[in-house]
Amino acid sequence: MQSMTISALRAAYIAGELTPEKLIANIHERAEQFRDRNIWIHQLTIEELTPFIEGLAHKNIEDYPLWGIPFAIKDNIDLIGITTTAGCEEFKYTPEKSATVVANLINAGAIPIGKTNLDQFATGLNGTRSPFGACKNSFDKNYISGGSSSGSAVSVALGLATFSLGSDTAGSGRVPACFNNLVGLKPSRGLLSAAGMVPACKSLDCMSIFALSTEDANAVLSSAESFDEADEYSRKNPSANNTRYFGRQKLPLTLGIIDPSQLKFFGDGNYQKAYANVIEKLETTKGITLVPLDYSPFDEVAKLLYEGPWVAERYLAAEELINTNPEAIFPVVRDIIAPGGEPKAHQLFSAQYKLQGFARTCKDQVNKFDALLMPTAGRLFTIEEMLAEPIKHNSELGFYTNFVNLLDLSAVAVPTSFTEKNLPFGITLIGDTFADRALLSIANYLETIFPTPEGTGKADKPRMELPTVATNKTVDVVVCGAHLEGLPLNWQLAERGGELIDSTTTSKSYRMYALAGGPPFRPGLIRDTENGEEIIVEVWRLPITEFGSFVAGIPAPLGIGKLELADGRWLPGFICEFSGIEGAEEITELGGWRAYMNTKSQ
């Protein structure tokens, strides 16, 4: 079977061994084998997929990091023209535009494959609370998939998508990752826009990403993230959490772990043993120090989510249906949401005061370590067990997850091993707000410590070692346009391990022109020692082993030559053939390419 990682698919496309049409046809064929897993609420037909595939014809694969990459969308997130149900037929509507994150991913070249099953209204951590059928585990159909982002996780685990979007309020982007052997990224709240997502608890929700590796999760995050005025909770990503910091984690690491006396596995000896094996392995890994912490304040915060007034937010999301057609709501979900109309305002303030007190204690502990490390879940239940005790067992699934969004933390679930029953087990790394790239970097290192066993569908995923690049094995490159930090082609530097080392200007010997073509739009620099100006540029340091592939992807009339900087250095950088500027607009904005593009977007 074709490897579904981003790098493997891109290599196959570039080599001419695969086309998006062939990949989609293969996905549709294989999807028939897994109909009994109840993955999809709506899988896009070939006719519905045609506009997305045709849209790739005008996009150069080198310019679009997710070109031809298939992804699945939890069905509480909007895709233009395709019904959104949130797991409830009576609630459904057809959006006139895609959610901001979905639009960002499609603009990066990704192809939406379908809308996935979920615990109705994203209320649950198990995947059985859906009128479309319980979504079944990708490794053993007798076990739960985890929820509420159940179909999103299973679609990736079974090779029907490279990555998927879920949502996370209490652990829905992490628990399904654990149960299906995936990386599950729960970003900092507001890093991914929630515009176009049906809310569960609007003040706590965030979109999540399921992927086959940390490299893929980081690549998807880089294309998906953006500040969005349409989302009241959207927040700008600080520079310290930029994509270039992924994979740069250095040893030693100090990880906080739960005091053994406070661990709970709810009768699952296999998960208890798997976690003990992880801890034993880490304790013998040079450069890693494990320090026990007091979990009780985190547990107290976790209890607030469902025992406190935040259930009122879930009530708000489904209020109209509860009042007009309550029988349309899945029984267990209705029993959870309906009481949300009862809490009084004073109860909310009382709970917020209590949360604030715990938050200070918890954050103090979080900031003592590079990350917290704990089991993602304490037990993997069978579907039969979950249906027998739906409230009790669902609560147990959230023991290690419910506190994260209430405390405004970031988290990434990482697969580590398999139990004696050949079922996946994993841990979660937790950090402060906007620690996303730091956590992904630690997770990336853990992938080298806990390699995925053969036969799991992920054995061929790429892995990154901690960088130890020496100065004489790097090359500094000057960029001035779409490769600048935060702009559309910067990923071509970031994915090659590039590091921004200087923001400066050229000497007063250059003129900049807006070249024809795009998107993405590009400038061209022409040397003019008589009439030139200083041009704002950045200097990026690349591993020398990555320089050739970077240069090979540069389209005419651009190329790499030597550029003179204001301090007199001559470094390799982007230059343009004179023929390329014929009829082009000269850029005279003082802020260079960024300022020019800002004027074009207004």
Coordinates of C-alpha atoms in Angstrom, one line a residue:
M1 CA 0.0 0.0 0.0
Q2 CA 1.2 3.5 -0.8
S3 CA 2.6 5.3 2.2
M4 CA 0.2 8.1 3.1
T5 CA 2.6 10.5 4.8
I6 CA 2.9 13.9 3.3
S7 CA 6.5 13.4 2.2
A8 CA 5.8 10.0 0.6
L9 CA 2.9 11.3 -1.4
R10 CA 4.7 14.4 -2.5
A11 CA 7.7 12.2 -3.6
A12 CA 5.3 9.9 -5.6
Y13 CA 3.6 12.9 -7.3
I14 CA 6.9 14.5 -8.2
A15 CA 8.3 11.2 -9.6
G16 CA 5.2 10.8 -11.7
E17 CA 4.3 7.5 -9.9
L18 CA 0.9 8.9 -8.6
T19 CA -1.7 11.4 -9.5
P20 CA -4.4 12.8 -7.2
E21 CA -7.1 11.1 -9.3
K22 CA -5.4 7.7 -8.8
L23 CA -5.0 8.3 -5.1
I24 CA -8.7 9.3 -4.7
A25 CA -9.9 6.3 -6.7
N26 CA -7.8 4.0 -4.5
I27 CA -9.1 5.6 -1.3
H28 CA -12.7 5.1 -2.5
E29 CA -12.0 1.5 -3.3
R30 CA -10.4 0.8 0.1
A31 CA -13.1 2.7 1.9
E32 CA -15.6 0.0 0.9
Q33 CA -13.6 -2.5 3.0
F34 CA -14.3 -0.4 6.1
R35 CA -18.0 0.5 5.8
D36 CA -18.7 -1.5 9.0
R37 CA -16.4 0.9 11.0
N38 CA -19.0 3.7 10.6
I39 CA -16.3 6.3 9.7
W40 CA -18.1 8.6 7.4
I41 CA -21.3 10.7 7.7
H42 CA -20.6 11.9 4.1
Q43 CA -17.8 10.7 1.9
L44 CA -17.4 13.1 -1.1
T45 CA -18.3 11.6 -4.5
I46 CA -16.0 11.9 -7.5
E47 CA -18.2 14.6 -8.8
E48 CA -18.0 16.6 -5.5
L49 CA -14.2 16.1 -5.5
T50 CA -13.7 17.3 -9.1
P51 CA -13.4 21.0 -8.4
F52 CA -10.7 20.5 -5.7
I53 CA -8.7 18.2 -8.0
E54 CA -9.1 20.5 -11.0
G55 CA -7.9 23.4 -8.8
L56 CA -4.5 21.7 -8.5
A57 CA -3.9 21.9 -12.2
H58 CA -2.9 25.6 -11.9
K59 CA -0.8 25.1 -8.8
N60 CA 2.9 24.2 -8.9
I61 CA 3.5 21.3 -6.4
E62 CA 6.7 22.9 -5.2
D63 CA 4.8 26.0 -4.1
Y64 CA 2.0 24.3 -2.2
P65 CA 3.0 22.2 0.8
L66 CA -0.2 20.1 0.9
W67 CA -0.6 19.7 -2.9
G68 CA -2.8 16.6 -3.5
I69 CA -2.8 15.6 0.2
P70 CA -6.1 14.0 1.2
F71 CA -7.7 15.0 4.5
A72 CA -10.9 14.2 6.5
I73 CA -13.1 16.7 8.3
K74 CA -15.0 16.1 11.5
D75 CA -18.7 16.8 10.7
N76 CA -19.0 19.7 13.1
I77 CA -16.6 21.7 10.8
D78 CA -17.9 23.4 7.6
L79 CA -16.9 22.4 4.1
I80 CA -18.5 24.6 1.4
G81 CA -21.6 23.0 -0.2
I82 CA -21.4 19.9 1.9
T83 CA -24.0 19.3 4.7
T84 CA -22.8 19.8 8.3
T85 CA -24.7 17.7 10.8
A86 CA -22.7 17.7 14.1
G87 CA -23.9 14.1 14.2
C88 CA -27.6 15.1 14.2
E89 CA -29.7 14.9 11.0
E90 CA -32.3 17.3 12.4
F91 CA -29.6 19.9 13.1
K92 CA -28.0 19.8 9.6
Y93 CA -27.4 22.8 7.4
T94 CA -25.4 23.5 4.2
P95 CA -22.7 26.1 4.6
E96 CA -22.0 28.7 2.0
K97 CA -18.3 28.8 2.8
S98 CA -15.7 26.6 4.4
A99 CA -14.4 27.0 7.9
T100 CA -11.4 29.2 7.9
V101 CA -9.0 26.4 8.7
V102 CA -10.5 24.2 6.0
A103 CA -10.1 27.0 3.5
N104 CA -6.5 27.5 4.5
L105 CA -5.8 23.8 4.0
I106 CA -7.5 23.7 0.6
N107 CA -5.5 26.9 -0.4
A108 CA -2.4 24.9 0.5
G109 CA -3.4 22.2 -2.0
A110 CA -5.1 19.7 0.3
I111 CA -8.1 17.7 -0.9
P112 CA -11.1 17.1 1.4
I113 CA -12.2 13.5 1.3
G114 CA -15.3 13.6 3.5
K115 CA -17.1 14.5 6.7
T116 CA -16.5 12.1 9.5
N117 CA -18.6 10.5 12.3
L118 CA -18.5 11.9 15.8
D119 CA -20.1 11.8 19.2
Q120 CA -23.1 13.9 18.6
F121 CA -22.5 17.6 19.2
A122 CA -18.9 16.7 20.1
T123 CA -20.2 15.5 23.5
G124 CA -18.2 12.4 24.5
L125 CA -14.8 10.9 24.5
N126 CA -15.7 7.4 23.2
G127 CA -17.2 7.4 19.7
T128 CA -20.4 5.4 20.4
R129 CA -22.8 8.4 20.8
S130 CA -23.9 8.8 17.2
P131 CA -27.1 7.9 15.4
F132 CA -24.8 7.1 12.4
G133 CA -23.5 4.1 14.4
A134 CA -20.7 3.6 16.9
C135 CA -17.4 4.3 15.2
K136 CA -15.2 1.2 15.7
N137 CA -11.5 1.0 16.6
S138 CA -9.1 0.7 13.6
F139 CA -7.2 -2.2 15.2
D140 CA -10.1 -4.2 16.7
K141 CA -13.7 -3.6 15.9
N142 CA -14.8 -4.7 19.4
Y143 CA -13.2 -1.7 21.0
I144 CA -14.1 2.0 21.0
S145 CA -12.4 4.4 18.6
G146 CA -12.3 7.2 21.1
G147 CA -14.3 10.4 20.6
S148 CA -15.7 12.7 20.0
S149 CA -13.5 13.0 16.9
S150 CA -13.9 9.3 16.2
G151 CA -14.2 9.0 12.4
S152 CA -11.5 11.6 11.9
A153 CA -9.0 9.4 13.8
V154 CA -10.0 6.1 12.3
S155 CA -9.9 7.5 8.7
V156 CA -6.3 8.4 9.1
A157 CA -5.4 5.2 10.9
L158 CA -6.9 3.1 8.1
G159 CA -5.1 5.0 5.3
L160 CA -8.2 6.8 4.0
A161 CA -6.7 10.2 4.7
T162 CA -3.2 11.6 5.4
F163 CA -4.5 13.8 8.2
S164 CA -7.8 14.9 9.6
L165 CA -9.4 17.7 11.5
G166 CA -11.1 17.1 14.8
S167 CA -12.2 19.3 17.7
D168 CA -11.1 19.2 21.3
T169 CA -12.9 20.5 24.4
A170 CA -12.1 17.8 26.9
G171 CA -9.7 15.5 25.0
S172 CA -11.4 14.7 21.7
G173 CA -8.3 15.5 19.8
R174 CA -6.1 13.2 22.0
V175 CA -8.0 10.2 23.2
P176 CA -8.9 8.9 19.6
A177 CA -5.2 9.5 18.7
C178 CA -4.1 7.2 21.5
F179 CA -6.6 4.4 20.6
N180 CA -5.7 4.5 16.9
N181 CA -1.9 4.9 17.1
L182 CA -1.7 8.5 15.8
V183 CA -0.2 11.8 16.7
G184 CA -3.0 14.0 18.1
L185 CA -2.2 17.8 18.2
K186 CA -4.4 19.9 20.5
P187 CA -3.1 23.3 19.7
S188 CA -3.3 26.3 22.0
R189 CA -6.8 27.7 22.0
G190 CA -7.2 30.4 19.2
L191 CA -4.2 29.3 17.2
L192 CA -6.5 27.6 14.7
S193 CA -9.6 29.6 13.9
A194 CA -12.9 28.2 15.2
A195 CA -14.9 30.1 12.6
G196 CA -17.0 27.6 10.8
M197 CA -17.0 25.0 13.6
V198 CA -20.2 24.1 15.5
P199 CA -19.3 24.9 19.1
A200 CA -19.5 22.5 22.0
C201 CA -18.1 24.9 24.7
K202 CA -17.2 27.9 22.7
S203 CA -14.9 29.5 25.3
L204 CA -12.9 26.2 25.5
D205 CA -13.0 24.6 22.1
C206 CA -10.2 24.3 19.6
M207 CA -9.7 22.4 16.3
S208 CA -7.3 19.5 16.5
I209 CA -5.1 17.6 14.0
F210 CA -4.7 13.9 13.6
A211 CA -1.6 12.8 11.7
L212 CA 0.8 9.9 11.1
S213 CA 3.8 11.7 12.4
T214 CA 4.9 14.9 14.2
E215 CA 6.4 16.1 10.9
D216 CA 3.0 15.8 9.3
A217 CA 1.2 17.4 12.2
N218 CA 3.6 20.4 12.1
A219 CA 3.2 20.8 8.4
V220 CA -0.6 20.8 8.7
L221 CA -0.5 23.2 11.6
S222 CA 1.7 25.6 9.6
S223 CA -0.8 25.7 6.7
A224 CA -3.9 25.8 8.9
E225 CA -2.9 28.5 11.5
S226 CA -3.9 32.1 11.0
F227 CA -5.3 35.0 13.0
D228 CA -9.0 35.3 12.1
E229 CA -11.1 38.4 12.8
A230 CA -14.2 36.2 12.3
D231 CA -13.4 34.2 15.4
E232 CA -13.8 36.1 18.7
Y233 CA -11.3 33.7 20.4
S234 CA -8.6 33.8 17.7
R235 CA -5.2 34.8 18.9
K236 CA -2.0 35.7 17.0
N237 CA 0.8 33.2 17.2
P238 CA 3.9 34.6 19.0
S239 CA 7.2 34.4 17.0
A240 CA 8.6 31.9 19.6
N241 CA 6.0 29.4 18.5
N242 CA 6.8 29.8 14.8
T243 CA 7.2 26.7 12.5
R244 CA 10.9 27.2 12.4
Y245 CA 11.2 26.1 16.0
F246 CA 9.9 22.6 15.3
G247 CA 12.5 19.8 15.6
R248 CA 15.0 22.0 17.4
Q249 CA 14.5 20.6 20.9
K250 CA 17.8 20.1 22.7
L251 CA 18.7 17.7 25.5
P252 CA 18.6 17.6 28.4
L253 CA 14.9 17.4 29.0
T254 CA 13.1 17.5 32.3
L255 CA 9.6 16.0 32.2
G256 CA 7.0 16.1 34.9
I257 CA 5.2 12.8 35.5
I258 CA 2.3 12.0 37.8
D259 CA 3.2 10.6 41.2
P260 CA 2.7 6.8 40.9
S261 CA 0.2 6.9 43.8
Q262 CA -2.1 9.1 41.8
L263 CA -2.2 7.1 38.6
K264 CA -5.5 5.5 37.6
F265 CA -6.0 2.7 35.0
F266 CA -9.5 1.7 35.9
G267 CA -8.8 -2.0 35.9
D268 CA -6.8 -2.1 32.6
G269 CA -3.7 -4.0 33.5
N270 CA -2.4 -3.9 29.9
Y271 CA -2.5 -0.1 29.8
Q272 CA -0.9 0.1 33.3
K273 CA 2.0 -2.2 32.1
A274 CA 2.4 -0.2 28.9
Y275 CA 2.7 3.0 30.8
A276 CA 5.2 1.4 33.2
N277 CA 7.3 0.3 30.2
V278 CA 7.3 3.8 28.8
I279 CA 8.5 5.3 32.1
E280 CA 11.2 2.6 32.5
K281 CA 12.5 3.3 29.0
L282 CA 12.6 7.0 29.6
E283 CA 14.4 6.6 32.9
T284 CA 17.2 4.8 31.1
T285 CA 17.4 7.3 28.3
K286 CA 20.4 9.6 28.5
G287 CA 19.5 13.3 28.8
I288 CA 15.9 12.8 30.1
T289 CA 15.0 13.4 33.7
L290 CA 11.6 12.4 35.1
V291 CA 10.3 14.3 38.2
P292 CA 7.0 13.3 40.0
L293 CA 4.4 16.0 40.5
D294 CA 1.2 16.3 42.5
Y295 CA -1.7 15.6 40.2
S296 CA -4.5 16.5 42.6
P297 CA -5.0 20.2 41.5
F298 CA -5.2 19.1 37.8
D299 CA -7.8 16.5 38.8
E300 CA -9.9 19.1 40.6
V301 CA -9.8 21.3 37.5
A302 CA -10.9 18.3 35.3
K303 CA -13.9 17.7 37.5
L304 CA -15.1 21.3 36.9
L305 CA -15.7 20.6 33.2
Y306 CA -18.7 18.4 33.6
E307 CA -19.6 18.8 37.3
G308 CA -19.5 22.6 37.0
P309 CA -21.5 25.2 35.0
W310 CA -19.5 24.8 31.7
V311 CA -22.1 22.3 30.5
A312 CA -24.3 25.4 30.0
E313 CA -22.2 26.2 26.9
R314 CA -23.1 22.8 25.4
Y315 CA -26.7 23.7 26.1
L316 CA -26.3 27.0 24.2
A317 CA -25.0 25.1 21.1
A318 CA -28.1 22.9 20.9
E319 CA -30.7 25.0 22.7
E320 CA -33.1 25.4 19.8
L321 CA -33.2 21.7 19.2
I322 CA -33.6 20.8 22.9
N323 CA -36.5 23.2 23.1
T324 CA -38.3 22.2 19.9
N325 CA -37.3 18.6 19.2
P326 CA -35.4 17.0 22.1
E327 CA -36.1 13.4 20.9
A328 CA -33.9 14.2 17.9
I329 CA -30.9 14.2 20.2
F330 CA -29.0 11.0 21.0
P331 CA -30.3 9.9 24.5
V332 CA -27.0 10.0 26.4
V333 CA -26.1 13.3 24.8
R334 CA -29.5 14.8 25.7
D335 CA -29.1 13.7 29.3
I336 CA -25.8 15.5 29.5
I337 CA -26.7 18.7 27.6
A338 CA -30.3 19.3 28.8
P339 CA -29.4 20.2 32.4
G340 CA -27.1 22.9 31.0
G341 CA -30.0 25.3 31.1
E342 CA -30.3 25.1 34.8
P343 CA -27.0 26.7 36.3
K344 CA -27.4 30.2 37.6
A345 CA -24.9 33.1 36.9
H346 CA -23.6 33.0 40.5
Q347 CA -22.7 29.3 40.0
L348 CA -20.5 30.2 37.0
F349 CA -18.7 32.9 38.8
S350 CA -18.2 30.6 41.8
A351 CA -16.7 28.0 39.5
Q352 CA -14.5 30.5 37.8
Y353 CA -13.1 31.7 41.1
K354 CA -12.3 28.1 42.0
L355 CA -10.7 27.5 38.6
Q356 CA -8.5 30.6 39.0
G357 CA -7.2 29.3 42.3
F358 CA -6.3 25.9 40.9
A359 CA -4.9 27.4 37.7
R360 CA -2.1 29.3 39.6
T361 CA -1.0 26.1 41.3
C362 CA -1.2 24.0 38.1
K363 CA 0.6 26.5 35.9
D364 CA 3.4 26.8 38.4
Q365 CA 3.9 23.1 38.1
V366 CA 3.7 23.1 34.3
N367 CA 6.4 25.8 34.0
K368 CA 8.8 23.9 36.2
F369 CA 9.3 21.4 33.3
D370 CA 10.0 21.2 29.6
A371 CA 6.6 19.4 29.5
L372 CA 4.3 17.3 31.5
L373 CA 4.1 13.6 30.4
M374 CA 1.1 11.4 31.3
P375 CA -1.0 8.6 29.9
T376 CA -3.4 9.9 27.3
A377 CA -6.1 7.6 28.7
G378 CA -6.2 5.1 31.5
R379 CA -8.1 2.4 29.8
L380 CA -9.3 1.3 26.4
F381 CA -12.9 0.0 26.7
T382 CA -14.8 -2.4 24.5
I383 CA -17.9 -1.0 22.8
E384 CA -20.0 -3.3 24.9
E385 CA -18.4 -2.1 28.2
M386 CA -18.9 1.6 27.1
L387 CA -22.6 1.1 26.3
A388 CA -23.2 -0.7 29.6
E389 CA -21.8 2.3 31.6
P390 CA -21.7 5.3 29.2
I391 CA -21.4 8.1 31.7
K392 CA -19.1 6.4 34.2
H393 CA -16.6 5.1 31.6
N394 CA -16.7 8.3 29.5
S395 CA -15.7 10.2 32.7
E396 CA -12.8 7.8 33.2
L397 CA -11.6 8.5 29.7
G398 CA -11.2 12.1 30.6
F399 CA -9.2 11.7 33.8
Y400 CA -6.0 12.8 32.1
T401 CA -7.5 15.2 29.5
N402 CA -10.4 17.3 30.9
F403 CA -8.2 19.9 32.6
V404 CA -6.1 21.0 29.6
N405 CA -8.5 23.5 27.8
L406 CA -9.8 24.9 31.1
L407 CA -6.2 25.8 32.0
D408 CA -5.5 27.2 28.5
L409 CA -2.7 24.7 27.9
S410 CA -1.3 23.0 24.7
A411 CA -0.9 19.3 24.2
V412 CA 0.2 16.6 21.8
A413 CA -0.7 12.9 22.1
V414 CA 2.1 10.6 21.0
P415 CA 1.9 6.8 20.2
T416 CA 4.5 4.8 22.1
S417 CA 3.8 1.1 22.1
F418 CA 1.3 -1.7 21.9
T419 CA -0.3 -3.8 24.7
E420 CA -0.1 -7.5 24.9
K421 CA -3.5 -7.6 23.2
N422 CA -1.9 -5.7 20.2
L423 CA -3.8 -2.5 21.0
P424 CA -2.2 1.0 20.8
F425 CA -1.1 2.9 23.9
G426 CA 0.3 6.4 24.0
I427 CA 1.2 9.3 26.2
T428 CA 0.4 13.0 26.0
L429 CA 2.9 15.9 26.4
I430 CA 1.4 19.0 27.9
G431 CA 2.8 22.6 28.0
D432 CA 1.8 26.1 28.6
T433 CA -0.1 28.3 26.1
F434 CA 1.7 28.5 22.8
A435 CA 4.2 25.8 23.6
D436 CA 2.9 23.9 20.5
R437 CA 6.2 23.7 18.5
A438 CA 8.2 22.9 21.7
L439 CA 5.8 20.0 22.4
L440 CA 5.9 18.8 18.8
S441 CA 9.7 18.9 19.0
I442 CA 9.8 16.8 22.1
A443 CA 7.3 14.4 20.6
N444 CA 9.4 14.2 17.5
Y445 CA 12.3 13.1 19.7
L446 CA 10.1 10.5 21.4
E447 CA 9.3 9.0 18.0
T448 CA 13.0 8.0 17.8
I449 CA 12.8 6.4 21.3
F450 CA 9.5 4.6 20.6
P451 CA 9.7 3.5 17.0
T452 CA 6.4 2.2 15.5
P453 CA 6.4 -1.6 15.1
E454 CA 6.2 -3.1 11.7
G455 CA 2.7 -4.0 10.4
T456 CA 0.9 -1.0 11.9
G457 CA 0.7 1.1 8.7
K458 CA 3.1 3.7 10.0
A459 CA 6.5 1.9 10.0
D460 CA 7.6 3.9 7.0
K461 CA 7.0 7.3 8.4
P462 CA 9.9 9.7 8.4
R463 CA 11.7 10.5 11.7
M464 CA 13.8 13.5 12.6
E465 CA 16.9 13.2 14.9
L466 CA 17.7 16.1 17.1
P467 CA 19.7 18.6 15.0
T468 CA 23.5 18.6 15.4
V469 CA 24.3 20.6 12.3
A470 CA 27.8 22.1 12.4
T471 CA 28.5 25.5 10.9
N472 CA 30.6 24.2 8.1
K473 CA 27.7 22.0 7.0
T474 CA 25.3 24.8 6.4
V475 CA 24.7 27.5 3.9
D476 CA 23.2 30.9 4.5
V477 CA 20.6 32.0 1.9
V478 CA 19.1 35.5 1.4
V479 CA 15.3 35.7 0.8
C480 CA 13.3 38.7 0.0
G481 CA 9.7 37.7 -1.0
A482 CA 7.3 34.8 -0.4
H483 CA 10.0 32.8 1.5
L484 CA 10.1 35.5 4.3
E485 CA 9.0 34.3 7.7
G486 CA 5.2 33.8 7.9
L487 CA 4.7 34.1 4.1
P488 CA 3.3 31.4 1.8
L489 CA 6.6 29.7 0.7
N490 CA 8.4 29.9 4.1
W491 CA 7.5 26.3 4.7
Q492 CA 10.1 25.3 2.0
L493 CA 12.8 26.5 4.3
A494 CA 11.2 25.4 7.6
E495 CA 10.7 21.8 6.4
R496 CA 14.3 21.6 5.5
G497 CA 15.5 22.6 8.9
G498 CA 16.0 26.2 8.0
E499 CA 16.8 28.7 10.8
L500 CA 16.2 32.5 10.6
I501 CA 19.5 34.1 11.6
D502 CA 19.2 37.7 10.5
S503 CA 16.7 40.3 9.4
T504 CA 18.6 43.0 7.4
T505 CA 18.7 44.8 4.1
T506 CA 20.7 44.6 0.9
S507 CA 23.2 47.3 0.0
K508 CA 21.8 50.3 -1.9
S509 CA 22.3 48.5 -5.2
Y510 CA 19.0 46.7 -5.9
R511 CA 15.5 47.2 -7.4
M512 CA 12.5 45.0 -6.7
Y513 CA 9.8 44.1 -9.2
A514 CA 6.5 42.1 -8.8
L515 CA 6.8 39.2 -11.2
A516 CA 3.9 37.9 -13.3
G517 CA 2.1 34.8 -12.2
G518 CA 0.9 33.5 -8.8
P519 CA -0.4 32.8 -6.4
P520 CA 1.9 32.6 -4.6
F521 CA 3.2 35.9 -5.8
R522 CA 6.9 36.5 -6.0
P523 CA 9.3 39.4 -6.4
G524 CA 12.5 39.7 -8.5
L525 CA 15.6 41.5 -7.5
I526 CA 17.7 43.3 -10.1
R527 CA 21.1 44.8 -9.3
D528 CA 21.4 48.4 -10.1
T529 CA 24.4 50.2 -8.6
E530 CA 23.4 53.6 -9.9
N531 CA 19.7 53.8 -9.1
G532 CA 19.3 51.0 -6.5
E533 CA 17.8 51.1 -3.0
E534 CA 18.1 49.0 0.2
I535 CA 15.7 46.1 0.1
I536 CA 14.5 44.4 3.3
V537 CA 15.6 40.7 3.4
E538 CA 16.1 37.8 5.7
V539 CA 19.0 35.4 6.0
W540 CA 18.1 31.7 6.6
R541 CA 20.6 29.0 7.5
L542 CA 20.0 25.7 5.7
P543 CA 21.7 22.3 6.1
I544 CA 24.0 22.0 3.1
T545 CA 22.3 18.6 2.4
E546 CA 19.0 20.4 1.8
F547 CA 20.3 23.2 -0.3
G548 CA 20.2 21.3 -3.6
S549 CA 16.6 20.3 -3.3
F550 CA 15.7 23.9 -2.4
V551 CA 17.4 25.4 -5.4
A552 CA 16.0 22.7 -7.7
G553 CA 12.4 23.9 -7.0
I554 CA 13.1 27.6 -7.9
P555 CA 11.1 28.5 -11.1
A556 CA 12.4 30.7 -13.9
P557 CA 13.1 33.6 -14.2
L558 CA 14.4 33.3 -10.6
G559 CA 17.7 31.7 -9.6
I560 CA 20.3 31.7 -6.9
G561 CA 23.3 34.1 -7.2
K562 CA 25.3 36.3 -4.8
L563 CA 23.6 39.3 -3.2
E564 CA 25.4 42.1 -1.4
L565 CA 24.1 43.0 2.0
A566 CA 24.2 46.4 3.8
D567 CA 27.1 45.2 6.0
G568 CA 29.2 44.3 2.9
R569 CA 28.6 40.5 3.0
W570 CA 28.0 38.7 -0.2
L571 CA 25.7 35.7 0.3
P572 CA 23.7 33.3 -1.9
G573 CA 20.3 34.6 -2.5
F574 CA 17.4 35.1 -5.0
I575 CA 18.2 37.0 -8.1
C576 CA 16.2 37.5 -11.3
E577 CA 16.9 37.4 -15.0
F578 CA 16.4 40.8 -16.7
S579 CA 13.9 39.2 -19.1
G580 CA 11.6 38.4 -16.1
I581 CA 10.9 42.0 -15.3
E582 CA 9.7 43.1 -18.7
G583 CA 6.4 44.8 -18.0
A584 CA 6.6 44.1 -14.3
E585 CA 5.6 46.6 -11.6
E586 CA 8.5 48.1 -9.6
I587 CA 8.0 47.9 -5.9
T588 CA 8.8 51.2 -4.1
E589 CA 7.2 50.6 -0.7
L590 CA 9.6 51.3 2.2
G591 CA 8.6 48.0 3.9
G592 CA 9.6 45.9 0.9
W593 CA 7.7 42.8 -0.1
R594 CA 5.5 42.6 3.0
A595 CA 4.4 46.2 2.7
Y596 CA 3.7 45.7 -1.0
M597 CA 1.6 42.6 -0.4
N598 CA -0.3 44.4 2.4
T599 CA -1.3 47.1 -0.1
K600 CA -2.6 44.4 -2.5
S601 CA -4.7 42.7 0.1
Q602 CA -6.5 45.9 1.1

